[in-house]
Amino acid sequence: RLPDIHQQFWTRNWEGREPGNDSLFDDIVVLHQCVNYIKDILRGARGAGTQALIIADLGAGKLAVSRRLRETFSTHKITAVDYAALRGKDIQLDEGVRFVRGSLEGLPLLSRHFDAVILKNSFEYALNKAAALQEANRVLKEGGRGIFILHHPRSVITEYFRKKVEI
């Protein structure tokens, strides 16, 4: 079960009701660079180009990475997972993208199901990093790709959110 204060904070953040909200995460230039990096890694994944990859976007927020990957890899199936209880326009889904509410430490996903798991600026906010890493590994197929993009531990963004949610 998620700590209520943690889930509530991320819901408020992604809804734009928390000062310093998702603009810190979704700077368009940074997001573009990150997605290009992810695309390059996915192009080298086993089966890429010959079959649709099954991808988990863990800690997906408002699905910025999921949506951009879907634009490039239109046949891939993407499952986005986030703590936040988002609804309405914040989580409008494109075909081939589904949203599941859950924690990184207890993913509500099938074991050994995903060709790739992506954690863009989310792993560092997990309450139990060992459990989050075990869960990412659990849902990843044998030979699958784990892609972690992290904020520096002492970055302005990480410090801001650490103080806000007392991570």
XYZ file of N, CA and C in Angstrom:
501
model
N 0.845 -1.180 0.000
C 0.000 0.000 0.000
C 0.887 1.238 0.000
N 0.507 2.227 -0.801
C 1.278 3.471 -0.888
C 1.014 4.358 0.326
N 2.043 5.020 0.845
C 1.790 6.023 1.871
C 0.909 7.128 1.277
N -0.197 7.433 1.943
C -1.156 8.390 1.391
C -0.523 9.734 1.063
N 0.353 10.230 1.937
C 0.945 11.546 1.705
C 1.808 11.548 0.439
N 2.494 10.447 0.169
C 3.338 10.340 -1.009
C 2.476 10.339 -2.270
N 1.449 9.526 -2.279
C 0.540 9.460 -3.430
C -0.169 10.801 -3.633
N -0.611 11.422 -2.563
C -1.303 12.707 -2.668
C -0.376 13.791 -3.221
N 0.875 13.794 -2.771
C 1.815 14.793 -3.274
C 1.977 14.668 -4.785
N 2.227 13.440 -5.283
C 2.468 13.276 -6.717
C 1.212 13.567 -7.529
N 0.045 13.266 -6.994
C -1.202 13.624 -7.694
C -1.306 15.134 -7.807
N -1.108 15.847 -6.699
C -1.164 17.316 -6.732
C -0.104 17.880 -7.671
N 1.093 17.297 -7.644
C 2.172 17.781 -8.488
C 1.793 17.692 -9.962
N 1.361 16.512 -10.399
C 1.058 16.326 -11.823
C -0.201 17.054 -12.249
N -1.093 17.355 -11.315
C -2.277 18.149 -11.642
C -1.946 19.638 -11.683
N -0.711 20.009 -11.320
C -0.302 21.410 -11.357
C -0.699 22.176 -10.118
N -1.078 21.484 -9.054
C -1.495 22.162 -7.824
C -0.370 22.264 -6.808
N 0.814 21.853 -7.183
C 1.974 21.913 -6.289
C 2.965 22.893 -6.907
N 3.453 23.878 -6.150
C 4.431 24.810 -6.720
C 5.635 24.057 -7.285
N 6.099 24.479 -8.450
C 7.248 23.828 -9.075
C 6.876 22.494 -9.666
N 5.691 22.408 -10.251
C 5.185 21.107 -10.698
C 5.923 20.561 -11.903
N 5.228 19.878 -12.794
C 5.880 19.077 -13.824
C 6.734 19.855 -14.812
N 6.694 21.168 -14.805
C 7.595 21.906 -15.688
C 9.048 21.574 -15.360
N 9.314 21.182 -14.124
C 10.666 20.778 -13.743
C 11.062 19.462 -14.408
N 10.077 18.627 -14.710
C 10.348 17.311 -15.278
C 10.228 17.293 -16.793
N 9.346 18.092 -17.349
C 9.016 17.966 -18.759
C 9.511 19.117 -19.619
N 10.649 19.691 -19.261
C 11.277 20.668 -20.127
C 11.407 20.032 -21.502
N 10.910 20.693 -22.528
C 10.782 20.088 -23.853
C 12.130 19.678 -24.449
N 13.180 20.456 -24.221
C 14.497 20.114 -24.765
C 15.059 18.883 -24.064
N 14.975 18.871 -22.742
C 15.472 17.728 -21.981
C 14.661 16.487 -22.316
N 13.364 16.630 -22.389
C 12.501 15.500 -22.713
C 12.833 14.940 -24.094
N 13.047 15.811 -25.063
C 13.411 15.385 -26.424
C 14.717 14.588 -26.406
N 15.712 15.074 -25.683
C 16.999 14.376 -25.605
C 16.851 13.016 -24.930
N 16.081 12.971 -23.858
C 15.875 11.705 -23.152
C 15.151 10.696 -24.032
N 14.124 11.131 -24.717
C 13.361 10.216 -25.567
C 14.225 9.719 -26.726
N 15.054 10.574 -27.290
C 15.964 10.117 -28.352
C 16.937 9.062 -27.827
N 17.433 9.251 -26.622
C 18.320 8.275 -25.992
C 17.587 6.936 -25.812
N 16.371 7.003 -25.310
C 15.562 5.801 -25.107
C 15.299 5.109 -26.443
N 14.955 5.869 -27.458
C 14.687 5.295 -28.787
C 15.904 4.545 -29.316
N 17.086 5.138 -29.155
C 18.308 4.472 -29.626
C 18.513 3.132 -28.931
N 18.258 3.095 -27.636
C 18.410 1.843 -26.890
C 17.361 0.833 -27.335
N 16.131 1.287 -27.526
C 15.062 0.367 -27.922
C 15.272 -0.189 -29.328
N 15.864 0.606 -30.200
C 16.116 0.109 -31.560
C 17.055 -1.093 -31.539
N 17.896 -1.196 -30.523
C 18.819 -2.317 -30.409
C 18.258 -3.488 -29.615
N 17.025 -3.365 -29.128
C 16.424 -4.439 -28.337
C 16.104 -5.642 -29.209
N 16.181 -6.813 -28.608
C 15.874 -8.042 -29.315
C 14.447 -7.975 -29.880
N 14.304 -8.215 -31.158
C 13.001 -8.206 -31.807
C 12.592 -6.852 -32.352
N 13.297 -5.783 -31.987
C 12.927 -4.452 -32.483
C 13.032 -4.439 -34.000
N 12.038 -3.882 -34.639
C 12.020 -3.815 -36.101
C 11.300 -4.989 -36.727
N 11.203 -6.104 -36.004
C 10.503 -7.267 -36.547
C 9.229 -7.579 -35.776
N 9.105 -7.036 -34.582
C 7.904 -7.268 -33.777
C 7.667 -6.070 -32.879
N 6.431 -5.960 -32.399
C 6.094 -4.882 -31.478
C 6.718 -5.179 -30.122
N 7.377 -4.189 -29.557
C 7.927 -4.341 -28.218
C 6.845 -4.029 -27.193
N 6.936 -4.675 -26.052
C 6.044 -4.402 -24.936
C 6.884 -3.642 -23.912
N 6.480 -2.391 -23.639
C 7.291 -1.455 -22.855
C 6.534 -1.016 -21.607
N 7.221 -0.945 -20.468
C 6.658 -0.390 -19.236
C 7.354 0.936 -18.951
N 6.572 1.997 -18.832
C 7.062 3.328 -18.462
C 6.722 3.506 -16.987
N 7.712 3.315 -16.125
C 7.481 3.257 -14.682
C 7.768 4.600 -14.036
N 6.781 5.117 -13.315
C 6.869 6.475 -12.781
C 6.588 7.446 -13.904
N 5.525 7.187 -14.643
C 5.255 7.849 -15.921
C 4.697 9.267 -15.824
N 4.267 9.692 -14.637
C 3.705 11.037 -14.520
C 2.546 11.235 -15.468
N 2.607 12.315 -16.258
C 1.534 12.613 -17.211
C 1.803 12.004 -18.584
N 2.561 10.936 -18.621
C 2.764 10.110 -19.816
C 3.560 10.796 -20.922
N 4.373 11.772 -20.602
C 5.133 12.484 -21.630
C 6.034 11.540 -22.426
N 6.747 10.643 -21.733
C 7.629 9.701 -22.426
C 6.803 8.679 -23.195
N 5.762 8.145 -22.572
C 4.913 7.154 -23.248
C 4.360 7.693 -24.557
N 3.856 8.910 -24.519
C 3.260 9.502 -25.731
C 4.303 9.706 -26.824
N 5.470 10.197 -26.457
C 6.505 10.449 -27.465
C 7.064 9.151 -28.042
N 7.175 8.127 -27.215
C 7.614 6.834 -27.737
C 6.568 6.256 -28.680
N 5.329 6.436 -28.343
C 4.234 5.930 -29.187
C 4.260 6.603 -30.565
N 4.623 7.873 -30.614
C 4.718 8.578 -31.899
C 5.774 7.939 -32.791
N 6.863 7.479 -32.205
C 7.957 6.885 -32.971
C 7.730 5.412 -33.261
N 7.293 4.688 -32.238
C 7.105 3.241 -32.357
C 5.608 2.949 -32.302
N 4.920 3.194 -33.384
C 3.459 3.128 -33.380
C 2.904 1.736 -33.119
N 3.695 0.698 -33.336
C 3.181 -0.650 -33.115
C 3.446 -1.173 -31.713
N 4.290 -0.505 -30.977
C 4.635 -0.989 -29.640
C 3.476 -0.802 -28.662
N 3.443 -1.663 -27.650
C 2.440 -1.572 -26.593
C 3.125 -1.009 -25.360
N 2.555 0.052 -24.821
C 3.173 0.746 -23.699
C 2.218 0.750 -22.514
N 2.727 0.338 -21.358
C 1.978 0.422 -20.109
C 2.676 1.446 -19.233
N 1.947 2.482 -18.842
C 2.477 3.539 -17.988
C 1.982 3.302 -16.564
N 2.890 3.406 -15.596
C 2.544 3.210 -14.186
C 2.984 4.441 -13.410
N 2.120 4.924 -12.512
C 2.493 6.049 -11.655
C 1.731 5.981 -10.341
N 2.327 6.588 -9.294
C 1.680 6.716 -7.981
C 0.416 7.559 -8.066
N 0.489 8.618 -8.854
C -0.549 9.644 -8.852
C -1.898 9.089 -9.315
N -2.944 9.626 -8.716
C -4.315 9.264 -9.089
C -4.812 10.270 -10.120
N -4.266 10.209 -11.326
C -4.613 11.166 -12.366
C -5.861 10.709 -13.116
N -6.553 11.676 -13.671
C -7.741 11.368 -14.464
C -7.976 12.505 -15.442
N -8.947 12.314 -16.317
C -9.314 13.353 -17.265
C -8.210 13.652 -18.257
N -8.045 14.938 -18.591
C -7.103 15.347 -19.635
C -5.649 15.032 -19.285
N -5.330 14.917 -17.971
C -3.957 14.609 -17.573
C -3.528 13.230 -18.036
N -4.452 12.369 -18.311
C -4.118 10.995 -18.610
C -4.871 10.469 -19.821
N -5.164 11.351 -20.757
C -5.795 10.888 -21.997
C -4.839 9.932 -22.686
N -5.358 8.771 -23.012
C -4.505 7.723 -23.550
C -4.604 7.647 -25.062
N -3.469 7.433 -25.671
C -3.419 7.169 -27.096
C -3.633 5.670 -27.275
N -4.039 5.278 -28.461
C -4.165 3.854 -28.735
C -2.786 3.203 -28.534
N -2.775 2.077 -27.876
C -1.510 1.386 -27.626
C -0.838 1.791 -26.338
N -1.435 2.731 -25.577
C -0.890 3.146 -24.282
C -1.984 2.932 -23.241
N -1.626 2.257 -22.159
C -2.587 2.113 -21.060
C -1.943 2.613 -19.777
N -2.770 3.063 -18.840
C -2.289 3.594 -17.566
C -2.744 2.683 -16.437
N -1.822 2.416 -15.516
C -2.113 1.625 -14.329
C -1.573 2.396 -13.129
N -2.402 2.580 -12.129
C -1.937 3.256 -10.916
C -1.251 2.243 -10.011
N -0.053 2.584 -9.549
C 0.674 1.690 -8.671
C 2.014 2.260 -8.283
N 2.679 1.547 -7.402
C 3.978 2.008 -6.908
C 5.111 1.259 -7.589
N 6.262 1.874 -7.608
C 7.451 1.218 -8.154
C 7.846 0.020 -7.304
N 7.503 0.066 -6.035
C 7.885 -0.994 -5.105
C 6.957 -2.207 -5.150
N 5.829 -2.090 -5.812
C 4.863 -3.185 -5.912
C 4.090 -3.048 -7.210
N 4.757 -3.256 -8.309
C 4.153 -3.032 -9.620
C 2.977 -3.987 -9.872
N 1.846 -3.441 -10.294
C 0.680 -4.269 -10.597
C 0.758 -4.809 -12.035
N 1.879 -5.466 -12.343
C 2.154 -5.918 -13.706
C 2.584 -7.385 -13.689
N 2.406 -8.044 -14.833
C 2.794 -9.443 -14.970
C 4.311 -9.610 -14.914
N 4.750 -10.707 -14.350
C 6.175 -11.032 -14.316
C 6.673 -11.430 -15.695
N 7.915 -11.055 -15.992
C 8.601 -11.426 -17.237
C 7.763 -11.126 -18.483
N 7.095 -9.974 -18.483
C 6.179 -9.626 -19.565
C 6.730 -8.557 -20.520
N 7.656 -7.719 -20.057
C 8.062 -6.537 -20.809
C 9.438 -6.690 -21.457
N 9.531 -6.224 -22.707
C 10.806 -6.210 -23.431
C 11.713 -5.107 -22.907
N 11.111 -4.041 -22.370
C 11.882 -2.913 -21.840
C 11.106 -2.264 -20.707
N 11.836 -1.825 -19.686
C 11.263 -0.986 -18.642
C 12.037 0.327 -18.647
N 11.298 1.415 -18.533
C 11.891 2.749 -18.559
C 11.537 3.452 -17.257
N 12.542 3.958 -16.589
C 12.328 4.759 -15.392
C 13.025 6.092 -15.628
N 12.280 7.052 -16.145
C 12.837 8.381 -16.406
C 12.472 9.292 -15.240
N 13.489 9.676 -14.495
C 13.314 10.594 -13.362
C 12.249 10.098 -12.392
N 12.285 8.804 -12.103
C 11.327 8.259 -11.146
C 11.994 7.383 -10.099
N 13.000 6.621 -10.474
C 13.635 5.688 -9.545
C 14.163 6.394 -8.302
N 14.723 7.581 -8.470
C 15.316 8.283 -7.331
C 14.278 8.727 -6.302
N 12.993 8.675 -6.657
C 11.931 9.068 -5.735
C 11.230 7.864 -5.098
N 11.655 6.658 -5.432
C 11.075 5.457 -4.824
C 11.358 5.472 -3.329
N 10.380 5.081 -2.538
C 10.569 5.039 -1.091
C 11.503 3.904 -0.689
N 11.460 2.803 -1.427
C 12.323 1.652 -1.166
C 12.987 1.282 -2.487
N 14.192 1.789 -2.691
C 14.874 1.612 -3.969
C 15.203 0.151 -4.272
N 15.554 -0.622 -3.257
C 15.844 -2.045 -3.482
C 14.601 -2.767 -3.992
N 13.458 -2.495 -3.386
C 12.209 -3.128 -3.824
C 11.837 -2.666 -5.231
N 12.044 -1.390 -5.525
C 11.731 -0.872 -6.857
C 12.602 -1.536 -7.919
N 13.863 -1.720 -7.617
C 14.771 -2.375 -8.551
C 14.375 -3.844 -8.754
N 14.018 -4.517 -7.672
C 13.566 -5.909 -7.777
C 12.302 -6.015 -8.627
N 11.387 -5.084 -8.461
C 10.145 -5.105 -9.222
C 10.393 -4.841 -10.713
N 11.264 -3.886 -11.014
C 11.598 -3.621 -12.423
C 12.197 -4.869 -13.057
N 13.053 -5.545 -12.328
C 13.659 -6.783 -12.819
C 12.622 -7.899 -12.971
N 11.683 -7.968 -12.044
C 10.654 -9.011 -12.076
C 9.782 -8.934 -13.333
N 9.420 -7.732 -13.747
C 8.504 -7.595 -14.890
C 9.234 -7.642 -16.236
N 10.556 -7.545 -16.207
C 11.365 -7.531 -17.424
C 11.608 -8.951 -17.924
N 11.417 -9.152 -19.236
C 11.701 -10.457 -19.839
C 13.196 -10.744 -19.756
N 13.538 -12.014 -19.809
C 14.937 -12.425 -19.897
C 15.553 -11.745 -21.125
N 16.674 -11.073 -20.956
C 17.332 -10.380 -22.060
C 16.726 -9.032 -22.394
N 15.748 -8.582 -21.579
C 15.101 -7.287 -21.828
C 16.000 -6.122 -21.457
N 15.543 -4.923 -21.762
C 16.315 -3.697 -21.526
C 15.737 -2.905 -20.356
N 16.583 -2.552 -19.408
C 16.214 -1.644 -18.329
C 16.861 -0.303 -18.596
N 16.064 0.737 -18.704
C 16.574 2.071 -19.020
C 16.257 2.991 -17.844
N 17.322 3.470 -17.191
C 17.177 4.352 -16.036
C 17.787 5.702 -16.383
N 16.996 6.749 -16.276
C 17.482 8.115 -16.458
C 17.176 8.827 -15.144
N 18.232 9.304 -14.478
C 18.075 9.834 -13.126
C 18.529 11.285 -13.027
N 17.885 11.999 -12.105
C 18.409 13.304 -11.709
C 19.633 13.051 -10.839
N 20.577 13.962 -10.893
C 21.715 13.884 -9.972
C 21.163 13.959 -8.547
N 21.704 13.166 -7.613
C 21.153 13.132 -6.254
C 21.140 14.476 -5.538
N 22.004 15.384 -5.943
C 22.029 16.694 -5.286
C 21.545 17.815 -6.202
N 20.820 17.439 -7.243
C 20.319 18.472 -8.153
C 19.232 19.296 -7.470
N 18.977 20.454 -8.009
C 17.939 21.341 -7.472
C 16.591 20.628 -7.474
N 16.295 19.908 -8.544
C 15.011 19.219 -8.665
C 14.885 18.133 -7.596
N 15.900 17.298 -7.467
C 15.852 16.207 -6.493
C 15.730 16.746 -5.076
N 16.501 17.756 -4.745
C 16.431 18.340 -3.401
C 15.051 18.933 -3.129
N 14.489 19.617 -4.123
C 13.167 20.227 -3.973
C 12.124 19.163 -3.633
N 12.075 18.098 -4.433
C 11.060 17.075 -4.211
C 11.352 16.229 -2.977
N 12.603 16.016 -2.660
C 12.954 15.255 -1.449
C 12.396 15.983 -0.224
N 12.562 17.304 -0.182
C 12.035 18.083 0.950
C 10.523 18.053 0.970
N 9.905 18.115 -0.210
C 8.444 18.145 -0.276
C 7.799 16.843 0.194
N 8.368 15.720 -0.183
C 7.755 14.438 0.167
C 8.529 13.687 1.227
N 9.578 14.300 1.761
C 10.390 13.718 2.812
C 10.884 12.318 2.449
N 11.487 12.237 1.278
C 12.028 10.959 0.815
C 13.341 10.707 1.526
